[in-house]
Amino acid sequence: EMLGGAKAMYEPWRNTYAHLRQFETLDRLVADYASLELLEFLQQKPLANLDQMMDRGLNCPEASSCGRLFDAVAAAIGICRESASHEGQAAIELESLAVQAMTSLQISPYPYDRQLEQGQWVISWVSLWRALLKDLSSRIEPSIIAARFHLCVADAVTKLSSELCRQYRLDSVVLSGGVFQNQLLLEAVTDGL
């Protein structure tokens, strides 16, 4: 959900909170991750108001944009957390950070889940967020978190695309959307396919 509508594109922390609240209550997040600087930051925001907005579906349209996920992860690790001057800024900076770790280390992707819902494949990022919060708690380098995230998204896109190609007997995949301006993601998905 895009908390505050278009505001979410320029205040990435809103995307982080929306993602976290999809699988935990604020009380549970605070209990489990109170020492995280991210939670200290979020608790200074009007979260009770945002919770009401989400619960009532007010000014928080559904978003399927992968860009909002990139914004959420960027803000979680401290990139453009408070604000971004333009759409895509947080994602661009997240990619630059990920590249630093990809060149020197063997990085494993974060986990994710997928399931069929009413005949449609849906990717769930709950496992990603739990692992990412654990890495933040363990003070893992932000560049490693960024790289693991990129590999997670690339793995999800690659595996689901491949499965759909087999299911529907297709031999081509078209990669579209602003997220594929991200060279690291584009190369990882292309290599995987």
PDB file of C-alpha atoms in Angstrom:
ATOM      1  CA  GLU A   1       0.000   0.000   0.000  1.00  0.00           C
ATOM      2  CA  MET A   2       1.124   3.535  -0.722  1.00  0.00           C
ATOM      3  CA  LEU A   3       0.599   5.292   2.603  1.00  0.00           C
ATOM      4  CA  GLY A   4      -0.459   8.829   1.817  1.00  0.00           C
ATOM      5  CA  GLY A   5      -0.788   8.125  -1.904  1.00  0.00           C
ATOM      6  CA  ALA A   6       1.854   9.925  -3.980  1.00  0.00           C
ATOM      7  CA  LYS A   7       3.638  11.050  -0.780  1.00  0.00           C
ATOM      8  CA  ALA A   8       4.982   7.495  -0.532  1.00  0.00           C
ATOM      9  CA  MET A   9       7.144   8.066  -3.634  1.00  0.00           C
ATOM     10  CA  TYR A  10       8.924  10.985  -1.961  1.00  0.00           C
ATOM     11  CA  GLU A  11       8.971   9.734   1.637  1.00  0.00           C
ATOM     12  CA  PRO A  12      10.359   6.179   1.347  1.00  0.00           C
ATOM     13  CA  TRP A  13       9.907   5.404   5.052  1.00  0.00           C
ATOM     14  CA  ARG A  14       6.163   5.195   4.340  1.00  0.00           C
ATOM     15  CA  ASN A  15       6.795   2.232   2.033  1.00  0.00           C
ATOM     16  CA  THR A  16       8.974   0.550   4.655  1.00  0.00           C
ATOM     17  CA  TYR A  17       6.274   0.881   7.278  1.00  0.00           C
ATOM     18  CA  ALA A  18       3.559  -0.357   4.926  1.00  0.00           C
ATOM     19  CA  HIS A  19       5.596  -3.479   4.130  1.00  0.00           C
ATOM     20  CA  LEU A  20       6.442  -4.187   7.765  1.00  0.00           C
ATOM     21  CA  ARG A  21       2.828  -3.748   8.850  1.00  0.00           C
ATOM     22  CA  GLN A  22       1.668  -6.336   6.330  1.00  0.00           C
ATOM     23  CA  PHE A  23       3.081  -9.077   8.536  1.00  0.00           C
ATOM     24  CA  GLU A  24       3.474  -7.562  12.030  1.00  0.00           C
ATOM     25  CA  THR A  25       1.689  -5.142  14.303  1.00  0.00           C
ATOM     26  CA  LEU A  26       3.562  -2.082  15.481  1.00  0.00           C
ATOM     27  CA  ASP A  27       3.645  -3.464  19.033  1.00  0.00           C
ATOM     28  CA  ARG A  28       5.223  -6.696  17.820  1.00  0.00           C
ATOM     29  CA  LEU A  29       7.774  -4.859  15.677  1.00  0.00           C
ATOM     30  CA  VAL A  30       8.756  -2.679  18.628  1.00  0.00           C
ATOM     31  CA  ALA A  31       8.986  -5.699  20.927  1.00  0.00           C
ATOM     32  CA  ASP A  32      11.156  -7.658  18.494  1.00  0.00           C
ATOM     33  CA  TYR A  33      13.286  -4.857  17.043  1.00  0.00           C
ATOM     34  CA  ALA A  34      13.186  -1.992  19.568  1.00  0.00           C
ATOM     35  CA  SER A  35      16.958  -1.523  19.406  1.00  0.00           C
ATOM     36  CA  LEU A  36      16.967  -0.978  15.653  1.00  0.00           C
ATOM     37  CA  GLU A  37      17.584   2.597  14.578  1.00  0.00           C
ATOM     38  CA  LEU A  38      14.906   2.027  11.911  1.00  0.00           C
ATOM     39  CA  LEU A  39      12.236   1.365  14.560  1.00  0.00           C
ATOM     40  CA  GLU A  40      13.385   4.345  16.618  1.00  0.00           C
ATOM     41  CA  PHE A  41      12.983   6.481  13.480  1.00  0.00           C
ATOM     42  CA  LEU A  42       9.550   5.079  12.627  1.00  0.00           C
ATOM     43  CA  GLN A  43       8.240   5.610  16.148  1.00  0.00           C
ATOM     44  CA  GLN A  44       8.764   9.363  15.664  1.00  0.00           C
ATOM     45  CA  LYS A  45       6.220   9.289  12.816  1.00  0.00           C
ATOM     46  CA  PRO A  46       2.408   9.458  13.159  1.00  0.00           C
ATOM     47  CA  LEU A  47       2.055   5.682  12.998  1.00  0.00           C
ATOM     48  CA  ALA A  48      -1.321   5.545  14.770  1.00  0.00           C
ATOM     49  CA  ASN A  49      -2.754   7.734  12.013  1.00  0.00           C
ATOM     50  CA  LEU A  50      -1.131   5.581   9.340  1.00  0.00           C
ATOM     51  CA  ASP A  51      -2.501   2.421  10.962  1.00  0.00           C
ATOM     52  CA  GLN A  52      -6.001   3.905  10.822  1.00  0.00           C
ATOM     53  CA  MET A  53      -5.497   4.826   7.173  1.00  0.00           C
ATOM     54  CA  MET A  54      -4.449   1.245   6.368  1.00  0.00           C
ATOM     55  CA  ASP A  55      -7.233  -0.325   8.408  1.00  0.00           C
ATOM     56  CA  ARG A  56      -9.868   1.852   6.712  1.00  0.00           C
ATOM     57  CA  GLY A  57      -8.288   1.882   3.261  1.00  0.00           C
ATOM     58  CA  LEU A  58      -8.091   5.691   3.237  1.00  0.00           C
ATOM     59  CA  ASN A  59      -5.509   7.417   1.042  1.00  0.00           C
ATOM     60  CA  CYS A  60      -3.404   4.283   0.762  1.00  0.00           C
ATOM     61  CA  PRO A  61      -3.961   2.764  -2.681  1.00  0.00           C
ATOM     62  CA  GLU A  62      -2.645  -0.690  -3.451  1.00  0.00           C
ATOM     63  CA  ALA A  63       0.667  -0.645  -5.274  1.00  0.00           C
ATOM     64  CA  SER A  64       2.118  -3.425  -7.371  1.00  0.00           C
ATOM     65  CA  SER A  65       5.112  -1.320  -8.396  1.00  0.00           C
ATOM     66  CA  CYS A  66       8.423  -2.973  -7.709  1.00  0.00           C
ATOM     67  CA  GLY A  67       9.825   0.536  -7.304  1.00  0.00           C
ATOM     68  CA  ARG A  68       7.967   0.945  -4.018  1.00  0.00           C
ATOM     69  CA  LEU A  69       9.580  -2.263  -2.735  1.00  0.00           C
ATOM     70  CA  PHE A  70      13.009  -0.899  -3.685  1.00  0.00           C
ATOM     71  CA  ASP A  71      12.146   2.371  -1.897  1.00  0.00           C
ATOM     72  CA  ALA A  72      11.059   0.446   1.194  1.00  0.00           C
ATOM     73  CA  VAL A  73      14.275  -1.572   1.390  1.00  0.00           C
ATOM     74  CA  ALA A  74      16.404   1.510   0.732  1.00  0.00           C
ATOM     75  CA  ALA A  75      14.703   3.391   3.562  1.00  0.00           C
ATOM     76  CA  ALA A  76      15.043   0.395   5.880  1.00  0.00           C
ATOM     77  CA  ILE A  77      18.823   0.513   5.565  1.00  0.00           C
ATOM     78  CA  GLY A  78      18.989   4.299   5.765  1.00  0.00           C
ATOM     79  CA  ILE A  79      19.012   5.439   2.125  1.00  0.00           C
ATOM     80  CA  CYS A  80      16.710   8.413   1.476  1.00  0.00           C
ATOM     81  CA  ARG A  81      14.765   7.316   4.541  1.00  0.00           C
ATOM     82  CA  GLU A  82      13.132  10.649   5.306  1.00  0.00           C
ATOM     83  CA  SER A  83      12.729  11.945   1.777  1.00  0.00           C
ATOM     84  CA  ALA A  84      13.723  11.566  -1.852  1.00  0.00           C
ATOM     85  CA  SER A  85      14.002  14.539  -4.185  1.00  0.00           C
ATOM     86  CA  HIS A  86      12.729  12.538  -7.157  1.00  0.00           C
ATOM     87  CA  GLU A  87      11.038   9.225  -7.868  1.00  0.00           C
ATOM     88  CA  GLY A  88      13.612   6.476  -8.204  1.00  0.00           C
ATOM     89  CA  GLN A  89      16.328   8.217  -6.180  1.00  0.00           C
ATOM     90  CA  ALA A  90      16.256   5.659  -3.363  1.00  0.00           C
ATOM     91  CA  ALA A  91      16.339   2.736  -5.806  1.00  0.00           C
ATOM     92  CA  ILE A  92      19.270   4.218  -7.736  1.00  0.00           C
ATOM     93  CA  GLU A  93      21.265   4.715  -4.544  1.00  0.00           C
ATOM     94  CA  LEU A  94      20.342   1.206  -3.369  1.00  0.00           C
ATOM     95  CA  GLU A  95      21.681  -0.261  -6.619  1.00  0.00           C
ATOM     96  CA  SER A  96      24.952   1.664  -6.263  1.00  0.00           C
ATOM     97  CA  LEU A  97      25.364   0.316  -2.742  1.00  0.00           C
ATOM     98  CA  ALA A  98      24.612  -3.254  -3.829  1.00  0.00           C
ATOM     99  CA  VAL A  99      27.228  -3.115  -6.584  1.00  0.00           C
ATOM    100  CA  GLN A 100      29.914  -2.502  -3.937  1.00  0.00           C
ATOM    101  CA  ALA A 101      29.205  -5.850  -2.265  1.00  0.00           C
ATOM    102  CA  MET A 102      28.589  -7.810  -5.462  1.00  0.00           C
ATOM    103  CA  THR A 103      32.111  -7.235  -6.749  1.00  0.00           C
ATOM    104  CA  SER A 104      33.934  -8.693  -3.768  1.00  0.00           C
ATOM    105  CA  LEU A 105      31.793 -11.266  -2.005  1.00  0.00           C
ATOM    106  CA  GLN A 106      29.709 -14.355  -2.640  1.00  0.00           C
ATOM    107  CA  ILE A 107      26.250 -13.131  -1.633  1.00  0.00           C
ATOM    108  CA  SER A 108      23.159 -15.298  -1.173  1.00  0.00           C
ATOM    109  CA  PRO A 109      19.696 -13.930  -1.964  1.00  0.00           C
ATOM    110  CA  TYR A 110      17.130 -13.260   0.720  1.00  0.00           C
ATOM    111  CA  PRO A 111      14.277 -15.778   0.893  1.00  0.00           C
ATOM    112  CA  TYR A 112      10.805 -15.050  -0.441  1.00  0.00           C
ATOM    113  CA  ASP A 113       7.617 -17.041  -0.869  1.00  0.00           C
ATOM    114  CA  ARG A 114       5.165 -17.468  -3.683  1.00  0.00           C
ATOM    115  CA  GLN A 115       1.767 -19.068  -3.818  1.00  0.00           C
ATOM    116  CA  LEU A 116      -1.183 -19.437  -6.114  1.00  0.00           C
ATOM    117  CA  GLU A 117      -4.094 -17.209  -5.111  1.00  0.00           C
ATOM    118  CA  GLN A 118      -7.248 -17.501  -7.191  1.00  0.00           C
ATOM    119  CA  GLY A 119      -5.257 -18.841 -10.127  1.00  0.00           C
ATOM    120  CA  GLN A 120      -2.625 -16.076  -9.964  1.00  0.00           C
ATOM    121  CA  TRP A 121       0.940 -16.378  -8.722  1.00  0.00           C
ATOM    122  CA  VAL A 122       1.636 -13.967  -5.873  1.00  0.00           C
ATOM    123  CA  ILE A 123       5.092 -13.270  -4.479  1.00  0.00           C
ATOM    124  CA  SER A 124       5.207 -12.635  -0.747  1.00  0.00           C
ATOM    125  CA  TRP A 125       8.096 -10.638   0.703  1.00  0.00           C
ATOM    126  CA  VAL A 126       7.445 -11.557   4.360  1.00  0.00           C
ATOM    127  CA  SER A 127      10.448 -13.922   4.516  1.00  0.00           C
ATOM    128  CA  LEU A 128      12.617 -11.253   2.897  1.00  0.00           C
ATOM    129  CA  TRP A 129      11.633  -8.681   5.510  1.00  0.00           C
ATOM    130  CA  ARG A 130      12.187 -11.038   8.437  1.00  0.00           C
ATOM    131  CA  ALA A 131      15.674 -11.933   7.164  1.00  0.00           C
ATOM    132  CA  LEU A 132      16.468  -8.287   6.406  1.00  0.00           C
ATOM    133  CA  LEU A 133      15.439  -7.168   9.899  1.00  0.00           C
ATOM    134  CA  LYS A 134      17.586  -9.948  11.343  1.00  0.00           C
ATOM    135  CA  ASP A 135      20.546  -8.699   9.274  1.00  0.00           C
ATOM    136  CA  LEU A 136      19.928  -5.141  10.481  1.00  0.00           C
ATOM    137  CA  SER A 137      19.850  -6.429  14.069  1.00  0.00           C
ATOM    138  CA  SER A 138      23.141  -8.255  13.445  1.00  0.00           C
ATOM    139  CA  ARG A 139      24.637  -5.054  12.017  1.00  0.00           C
ATOM    140  CA  ILE A 140      25.336  -6.601   8.613  1.00  0.00           C
ATOM    141  CA  GLU A 141      26.845  -4.077   6.190  1.00  0.00           C
ATOM    142  CA  PRO A 142      24.166  -2.163   4.264  1.00  0.00           C
ATOM    143  CA  SER A 143      25.918  -3.003   0.976  1.00  0.00           C
ATOM    144  CA  ILE A 144      25.493  -6.726   1.691  1.00  0.00           C
ATOM    145  CA  ILE A 145      21.815  -6.224   2.575  1.00  0.00           C
ATOM    146  CA  ALA A 146      21.332  -4.277  -0.665  1.00  0.00           C
ATOM    147  CA  ALA A 147      23.047  -7.013  -2.687  1.00  0.00           C
ATOM    148  CA  ARG A 148      21.047  -9.815  -1.042  1.00  0.00           C
ATOM    149  CA  PHE A 149      17.858  -7.891  -1.799  1.00  0.00           C
ATOM    150  CA  HIS A 150      18.751  -7.432  -5.476  1.00  0.00           C
ATOM    151  CA  LEU A 151      19.525 -11.130  -5.805  1.00  0.00           C
ATOM    152  CA  CYS A 152      16.237 -12.003  -4.104  1.00  0.00           C
ATOM    153  CA  VAL A 153      14.173  -9.963  -6.555  1.00  0.00           C
ATOM    154  CA  ALA A 154      16.182 -11.319  -9.504  1.00  0.00           C
ATOM    155  CA  ASP A 155      15.649 -14.892  -8.281  1.00  0.00           C
ATOM    156  CA  ALA A 156      11.903 -14.336  -7.841  1.00  0.00           C
ATOM    157  CA  VAL A 157      11.502 -12.831 -11.313  1.00  0.00           C
ATOM    158  CA  THR A 158      13.684 -15.464 -12.962  1.00  0.00           C
ATOM    159  CA  LYS A 159      12.062 -18.498 -11.355  1.00  0.00           C
ATOM    160  CA  LEU A 160       8.492 -17.311 -11.784  1.00  0.00           C
ATOM    161  CA  SER A 161       9.107 -16.247 -15.394  1.00  0.00           C
ATOM    162  CA  SER A 162      10.706 -19.599 -16.191  1.00  0.00           C
ATOM    163  CA  GLU A 163       7.835 -21.483 -14.599  1.00  0.00           C
ATOM    164  CA  LEU A 164       5.243 -19.465 -16.514  1.00  0.00           C
ATOM    165  CA  CYS A 165       7.145 -20.061 -19.767  1.00  0.00           C
ATOM    166  CA  ARG A 166       7.045 -23.807 -19.148  1.00  0.00           C
ATOM    167  CA  GLN A 167       3.391 -23.717 -18.155  1.00  0.00           C
ATOM    168  CA  TYR A 168       2.288 -21.742 -21.213  1.00  0.00           C
ATOM    169  CA  ARG A 169       4.961 -23.081 -23.613  1.00  0.00           C
ATOM    170  CA  LEU A 170       6.550 -19.701 -24.213  1.00  0.00           C
ATOM    171  CA  ASP A 171      10.143 -19.082 -25.217  1.00  0.00           C
ATOM    172  CA  SER A 172      10.405 -15.322 -24.699  1.00  0.00           C
ATOM    173  CA  VAL A 173      10.255 -13.048 -21.680  1.00  0.00           C
ATOM    174  CA  VAL A 174       9.841  -9.277 -21.895  1.00  0.00           C
ATOM    175  CA  LEU A 175      11.324  -7.321 -19.007  1.00  0.00           C
ATOM    176  CA  SER A 176       9.576  -3.977 -18.628  1.00  0.00           C
ATOM    177  CA  GLY A 177       8.951  -1.237 -16.135  1.00  0.00           C
ATOM    178  CA  GLY A 178      11.165   1.320 -14.505  1.00  0.00           C
ATOM    179  CA  VAL A 179      12.728  -1.264 -12.211  1.00  0.00           C
ATOM    180  CA  PHE A 180      14.642  -2.702 -15.170  1.00  0.00           C
ATOM    181  CA  GLN A 181      16.528   0.572 -15.513  1.00  0.00           C
ATOM    182  CA  ASN A 182      18.464  -1.040 -12.669  1.00  0.00           C
ATOM    183  CA  GLN A 183      21.457  -2.567 -14.460  1.00  0.00           C
ATOM    184  CA  LEU A 184      22.308  -4.958 -11.623  1.00  0.00           C
ATOM    185  CA  LEU A 185      18.778  -6.381 -11.570  1.00  0.00           C
ATOM    186  CA  LEU A 186      18.554  -6.505 -15.362  1.00  0.00           C
ATOM    187  CA  GLU A 187      21.827  -8.418 -15.678  1.00  0.00           C
ATOM    188  CA  ALA A 188      20.963 -10.838 -12.871  1.00  0.00           C
ATOM    189  CA  VAL A 189      17.549 -11.641 -14.372  1.00  0.00           C
ATOM    190  CA  THR A 190      18.942 -11.900 -17.915  1.00  0.00           C
ATOM    191  CA  ASP A 191      21.691 -14.259 -16.721  1.00  0.00           C
ATOM    192  CA  GLY A 192      19.144 -16.311 -14.775  1.00  0.00           C
ATOM    193  CA  LEU A 193      16.806 -16.629 -17.732  1.00  0.00           C
TER     194      LEU A 193
END
